[in-house]
Amino acid sequence: MTTRLIVFGRQGAGKGTQAVRLAGHYGIPHISTGDMLRGAAADGTELGLKAKVLMDAGDLVPDEVMEGIVVERLAKADAQPGWLLDGYPRTVGQIEAMQRNLGQDFVDLAVNLDVPVDVVTARMLARGREDDTPEAIQRRLDLYEEQTRPLLDFFAQRDQLVEVDGVGTEDDVFERLVKAIDSTLEG
Ligand code: AMP
């Protein structure tokens, strides 16, 4: 038995916070590609510095670059019982990369944490992260609608998608997520 989860949600939907809690709850590593890229940028690696320019503009890092990072991370010992991916895949190309590297049966469940656009925009401006300029926020929301949201259909068609209402207190949303995930994985 593995627990391989992908968490989707607009930037600012509380996805990061809930993803950390869920990973702890299920005893699997929380793998955030955004955190990994920010770490590489802070370390000043060549990859990190290139990624930082794209991140600051709210643009996506190329699929081939992301593929290398994710394949390497998922190959580590702690990820063998399962993992929770936060921020990956974000494009059709990234789903194809997962299929190529992990096989057709590459995930157990995708979860969409649903929070309306006006709510997330206000939250993102308030969190004041260095890469959260109004332009970058808008760019990320646009890219999410264009490139990432359509991916939900892929998982829905495979009966591997649960939608969870992400509006509410952190604890309420967490409880909703666990209930939805448990009932889907059991069923
Ligand atoms: P996040 O913390 O998930 O919002 O990611 C922050 C930034 O990192 C994004 O705006 C992108 O520039 C970059 N990034 C993170 N994950 C990916 C990904 N799967 N594909 C492309 N770019 C990514």
mmCIF file of C-alpha atoms and ligand atoms in Angstrom:
data_model
loop_
_atom_site.group_PDB
_atom_site.id
_atom_site.type_symbol
_atom_site.label_atom_id
_atom_site.label_comp_id
_atom_site.label_asym_id
_atom_site.label_seq_id
_atom_site.Cartn_x
_atom_site.Cartn_y
_atom_site.Cartn_z
ATOM 1 C CA MET A 1 0.000 0.000 0.000
ATOM 2 C CA THR A 2 1.213 3.448 -0.914
ATOM 3 C CA THR A 3 -0.286 6.853 -0.250
ATOM 4 C CA ARG A 4 0.562 9.073 -3.197
ATOM 5 C CA LEU A 5 -1.330 12.343 -3.108
ATOM 6 C CA ILE A 6 -1.295 15.458 -5.271
ATOM 7 C CA VAL A 7 -2.793 18.615 -3.820
ATOM 8 C CA PHE A 8 -4.146 21.218 -6.229
ATOM 9 C CA GLY A 9 -5.375 24.682 -5.435
ATOM 10 C CA ARG A 10 -4.939 28.260 -6.497
ATOM 11 C CA GLN A 11 -1.999 30.047 -5.006
ATOM 12 C CA GLY A 12 -3.141 31.424 -1.662
ATOM 13 C CA ALA A 13 -5.793 28.733 -1.134
ATOM 14 C CA GLY A 14 -4.006 27.585 2.015
ATOM 15 C CA LYS A 15 -2.636 24.646 0.056
ATOM 16 C CA GLY A 16 0.875 24.810 1.572
ATOM 17 C CA THR A 17 -0.331 24.814 5.174
ATOM 18 C CA GLN A 18 -2.831 22.020 4.604
ATOM 19 C CA ALA A 19 -0.303 20.031 2.571
ATOM 20 C CA VAL A 20 2.176 20.049 5.483
ATOM 21 C CA ARG A 21 -0.538 18.895 7.913
ATOM 22 C CA LEU A 22 -1.802 16.195 5.567
ATOM 23 C CA ALA A 23 1.692 14.823 4.969
ATOM 24 C CA GLY A 24 2.203 14.625 8.751
ATOM 25 C CA HIS A 25 -1.165 12.940 9.207
ATOM 26 C CA TYR A 26 -0.468 10.280 6.588
ATOM 27 C CA GLY A 27 3.229 9.890 7.503
ATOM 28 C CA ILE A 28 4.523 10.756 4.053
ATOM 29 C CA PRO A 29 6.984 13.441 2.919
ATOM 30 C CA HIS A 30 5.594 16.825 1.908
ATOM 31 C CA ILE A 31 7.207 17.639 -1.422
ATOM 32 C CA SER A 32 6.708 21.256 -2.414
ATOM 33 C CA THR A 33 8.402 22.163 -5.676
ATOM 34 C CA GLY A 34 8.054 25.869 -4.788
ATOM 35 C CA ASP A 35 9.910 25.270 -1.484
ATOM 36 C CA MET A 36 12.594 23.274 -3.314
ATOM 37 C CA LEU A 37 13.099 26.050 -5.865
ATOM 38 C CA ARG A 38 13.157 28.742 -3.172
ATOM 39 C CA GLY A 39 15.730 26.638 -1.296
ATOM 40 C CA ALA A 40 17.890 26.348 -4.408
ATOM 41 C CA ALA A 41 17.621 30.120 -4.946
ATOM 42 C CA ALA A 42 18.630 30.786 -1.328
ATOM 43 C CA ASP A 43 21.609 28.416 -1.729
ATOM 44 C CA GLY A 44 22.604 30.354 -4.835
ATOM 45 C CA THR A 45 22.889 27.272 -7.090
ATOM 46 C CA GLU A 46 22.852 27.847 -10.842
ATOM 47 C CA LEU A 47 19.420 26.222 -11.084
ATOM 48 C CA GLY A 48 18.160 28.270 -8.153
ATOM 49 C CA LEU A 49 19.293 31.578 -9.580
ATOM 50 C CA LYS A 50 17.726 30.839 -12.970
ATOM 51 C CA ALA A 51 14.498 29.719 -11.304
ATOM 52 C CA LYS A 52 14.368 32.836 -9.135
ATOM 53 C CA VAL A 53 14.026 35.124 -12.152
ATOM 54 C CA LEU A 54 11.017 33.110 -13.346
ATOM 55 C CA MET A 55 9.513 32.806 -9.871
ATOM 56 C CA ASP A 56 9.776 36.525 -9.206
ATOM 57 C CA ALA A 57 7.845 37.185 -12.423
ATOM 58 C CA GLY A 58 5.245 34.553 -11.531
ATOM 59 C CA ASP A 59 6.273 32.486 -14.565
ATOM 60 C CA LEU A 60 6.694 28.722 -14.600
ATOM 61 C CA VAL A 61 10.040 26.942 -14.552
ATOM 62 C CA PRO A 62 10.369 24.787 -17.722
ATOM 63 C CA ASP A 63 8.929 21.254 -17.581
ATOM 64 C CA GLU A 64 12.300 19.577 -18.314
ATOM 65 C CA VAL A 65 13.915 21.331 -15.376
ATOM 66 C CA MET A 66 11.049 20.392 -13.059
ATOM 67 C CA GLU A 67 11.120 16.774 -14.262
ATOM 68 C CA GLY A 68 14.734 16.352 -13.139
ATOM 69 C CA ILE A 69 14.061 17.857 -9.721
ATOM 70 C CA VAL A 70 10.936 15.793 -9.062
ATOM 71 C CA VAL A 71 12.280 12.462 -10.358
ATOM 72 C CA GLU A 72 15.335 12.828 -8.123
ATOM 73 C CA ARG A 73 13.233 13.699 -5.089
ATOM 74 C CA LEU A 74 10.704 10.871 -5.556
ATOM 75 C CA ALA A 75 13.546 8.357 -5.868
ATOM 76 C CA LYS A 76 14.702 9.023 -2.277
ATOM 77 C CA ALA A 77 14.112 6.374 0.381
ATOM 78 C CA ASP A 78 11.601 8.410 2.408
ATOM 79 C CA ALA A 79 9.328 8.737 -0.632
ATOM 80 C CA GLN A 80 8.977 5.001 -1.257
ATOM 81 C CA PRO A 81 5.911 4.486 0.997
ATOM 82 C CA GLY A 82 4.269 7.478 -0.663
ATOM 83 C CA TRP A 83 4.395 11.221 -0.897
ATOM 84 C CA LEU A 84 2.323 14.347 -1.053
ATOM 85 C CA LEU A 85 3.103 16.594 -3.987
ATOM 86 C CA ASP A 86 2.338 20.286 -3.509
ATOM 87 C CA GLY A 87 2.776 22.482 -6.585
ATOM 88 C CA TYR A 88 3.492 19.690 -9.062
ATOM 89 C CA PRO A 89 2.293 18.798 -11.699
ATOM 90 C CA ARG A 90 1.235 22.196 -13.040
ATOM 91 C CA THR A 91 1.121 21.516 -16.807
ATOM 92 C CA VAL A 92 0.075 18.734 -19.173
ATOM 93 C CA GLY A 93 3.781 18.206 -19.912
ATOM 94 C CA GLN A 94 4.428 17.579 -16.222
ATOM 95 C CA ILE A 95 1.676 14.934 -16.077
ATOM 96 C CA GLU A 96 3.223 13.287 -19.113
ATOM 97 C CA ALA A 97 6.603 13.346 -17.375
ATOM 98 C CA MET A 98 5.099 11.572 -14.349
ATOM 99 C CA GLN A 99 3.541 8.922 -16.583
ATOM 100 C CA ARG A 100 6.835 8.434 -18.381
ATOM 101 C CA ASN A 101 8.897 8.144 -15.197
ATOM 102 C CA LEU A 102 6.479 6.436 -12.805
ATOM 103 C CA GLY A 103 4.110 4.579 -15.136
ATOM 104 C CA GLN A 104 0.399 4.997 -15.823
ATOM 105 C CA ASP A 105 -0.526 4.209 -12.214
ATOM 106 C CA PHE A 106 1.523 7.072 -10.812
ATOM 107 C CA VAL A 107 -0.797 8.467 -8.146
ATOM 108 C CA ASP A 108 -3.528 7.337 -5.753
ATOM 109 C CA LEU A 109 -5.528 10.524 -5.413
ATOM 110 C CA ALA A 110 -5.601 14.174 -6.456
ATOM 111 C CA VAL A 111 -7.240 16.674 -4.118
ATOM 112 C CA ASN A 112 -8.470 20.079 -5.210
ATOM 113 C CA LEU A 113 -8.644 22.642 -2.444
ATOM 114 C CA ASP A 114 -11.201 25.052 -3.805
ATOM 115 C CA VAL A 115 -11.103 28.726 -2.785
ATOM 116 C CA PRO A 116 -12.601 31.520 -4.944
ATOM 117 C CA VAL A 117 -10.278 33.917 -6.801
ATOM 118 C CA ASP A 118 -11.230 37.047 -4.833
ATOM 119 C CA VAL A 119 -10.465 35.302 -1.535
ATOM 120 C CA VAL A 120 -7.042 34.027 -2.622
ATOM 121 C CA THR A 121 -5.993 37.364 -4.131
ATOM 122 C CA ALA A 122 -6.614 39.156 -0.844
ATOM 123 C CA ARG A 123 -4.777 36.436 1.096
ATOM 124 C CA MET A 124 -1.736 36.507 -1.185
ATOM 125 C CA LEU A 125 -1.354 40.263 -0.987
ATOM 126 C CA ALA A 126 -1.586 39.984 2.802
ATOM 127 C CA ARG A 127 1.070 37.255 3.196
ATOM 128 C CA GLY A 128 3.716 39.579 1.758
ATOM 129 C CA ARG A 129 6.149 37.001 0.412
ATOM 130 C CA GLU A 130 9.057 38.523 -1.519
ATOM 131 C CA ASP A 131 7.818 37.122 -4.849
ATOM 132 C CA ASP A 132 4.220 38.259 -4.179
ATOM 133 C CA THR A 133 4.077 41.456 -6.210
ATOM 134 C CA PRO A 134 0.578 42.257 -7.545
ATOM 135 C CA GLU A 135 1.794 41.532 -11.103
ATOM 136 C CA ALA A 136 3.314 38.176 -10.141
ATOM 137 C CA ILE A 137 0.161 37.215 -8.233
ATOM 138 C CA GLN A 138 -2.010 37.998 -11.260
ATOM 139 C CA ARG A 139 0.370 36.117 -13.549
ATOM 140 C CA ARG A 140 0.295 33.023 -11.292
ATOM 141 C CA LEU A 141 -3.504 33.080 -11.093
ATOM 142 C CA ASP A 142 -3.758 33.402 -14.882
ATOM 143 C CA LEU A 143 -1.328 30.529 -15.436
ATOM 144 C CA TYR A 144 -3.238 28.415 -12.925
ATOM 145 C CA GLU A 145 -6.503 28.900 -14.818
ATOM 146 C CA GLU A 146 -4.887 28.319 -18.212
ATOM 147 C CA GLN A 147 -2.469 25.480 -17.513
ATOM 148 C CA THR A 148 -3.142 23.828 -14.164
ATOM 149 C CA ARG A 149 -6.917 23.825 -13.618
ATOM 150 C CA PRO A 150 -7.520 21.852 -16.830
ATOM 151 C CA LEU A 151 -5.423 19.053 -15.278
ATOM 152 C CA LEU A 152 -8.233 18.387 -12.800
ATOM 153 C CA ASP A 153 -10.248 16.856 -15.655
ATOM 154 C CA PHE A 154 -7.500 14.311 -16.218
ATOM 155 C CA PHE A 155 -7.795 13.036 -12.641
ATOM 156 C CA ALA A 156 -11.599 13.305 -12.593
ATOM 157 C CA GLN A 157 -11.812 11.080 -15.656
ATOM 158 C CA ARG A 158 -9.715 8.468 -13.847
ATOM 159 C CA ASP A 159 -11.950 8.731 -10.729
ATOM 160 C CA GLN A 160 -8.947 10.057 -8.856
ATOM 161 C CA LEU A 161 -10.164 13.518 -7.886
ATOM 162 C CA VAL A 162 -11.783 14.827 -4.732
ATOM 163 C CA GLU A 163 -12.930 18.428 -4.461
ATOM 164 C CA VAL A 164 -12.822 20.041 -1.034
ATOM 165 C CA ASP A 165 -14.198 23.448 -0.045
ATOM 166 C CA GLY A 166 -11.174 25.400 1.192
ATOM 167 C CA VAL A 167 -13.086 28.284 2.777
ATOM 168 C CA GLY A 168 -13.225 28.106 6.571
ATOM 169 C CA THR A 169 -10.885 27.814 9.530
ATOM 170 C CA GLU A 170 -7.637 25.915 9.070
ATOM 171 C CA ASP A 171 -8.856 23.117 11.364
ATOM 172 C CA ASP A 172 -12.243 22.812 9.657
ATOM 173 C CA VAL A 173 -10.654 22.614 6.221
ATOM 174 C CA PHE A 174 -8.122 20.041 7.449
ATOM 175 C CA GLU A 175 -10.907 17.840 8.856
ATOM 176 C CA ARG A 176 -12.813 18.113 5.584
ATOM 177 C CA LEU A 177 -9.698 17.109 3.648
ATOM 178 C CA VAL A 178 -8.954 14.045 5.785
ATOM 179 C CA LYS A 179 -12.584 12.884 5.609
ATOM 180 C CA ALA A 180 -12.706 13.292 1.845
ATOM 181 C CA ILE A 181 -9.359 11.576 1.298
ATOM 182 C CA ASP A 182 -10.075 8.670 3.657
ATOM 183 C CA SER A 183 -13.509 7.955 2.207
ATOM 184 C CA THR A 184 -12.153 8.047 -1.346
ATOM 185 C CA LEU A 185 -9.067 5.919 -0.675
ATOM 186 C CA GLU A 186 -11.143 3.329 1.227
ATOM 187 C CA GLY A 187 -13.860 3.217 -1.413
HETATM 188 P P1 AMP B 1 4.580 27.703 -5.324
HETATM 189 O O1 AMP B 1 5.269 27.846 -4.006
HETATM 190 O O2 AMP B 1 4.088 26.314 -5.576
HETATM 191 O O3 AMP B 1 3.528 28.732 -5.547
HETATM 192 O O4 AMP B 1 5.701 27.958 -6.440
HETATM 193 C C1 AMP B 1 6.359 29.201 -6.522
HETATM 194 C C2 AMP B 1 6.946 29.379 -7.916
HETATM 195 O O5 AMP B 1 7.867 28.312 -8.190
HETATM 196 C C3 AMP B 1 5.944 29.310 -9.048
HETATM 197 O O6 AMP B 1 5.327 30.559 -9.257
HETATM 198 C C4 AMP B 1 6.829 28.895 -10.215
HETATM 199 O O7 AMP B 1 7.601 29.972 -10.680
HETATM 200 C C5 AMP B 1 7.779 27.922 -9.551
HETATM 201 N N1 AMP B 1 7.254 26.530 -9.581
HETATM 202 C C6 AMP B 1 6.909 25.745 -8.515
HETATM 203 N N2 AMP B 1 6.450 24.545 -8.910
HETATM 204 C C7 AMP B 1 6.499 24.545 -10.267
HETATM 205 C C8 AMP B 1 6.136 23.616 -11.267
HETATM 206 N N3 AMP B 1 5.607 22.425 -10.964
HETATM 207 N N4 AMP B 1 6.333 23.974 -12.572
HETATM 208 C C9 AMP B 1 6.857 25.170 -12.901
HETATM 209 N N5 AMP B 1 7.191 26.098 -12.008
HETATM 210 C C10 AMP B 1 7.026 25.812 -10.695
#
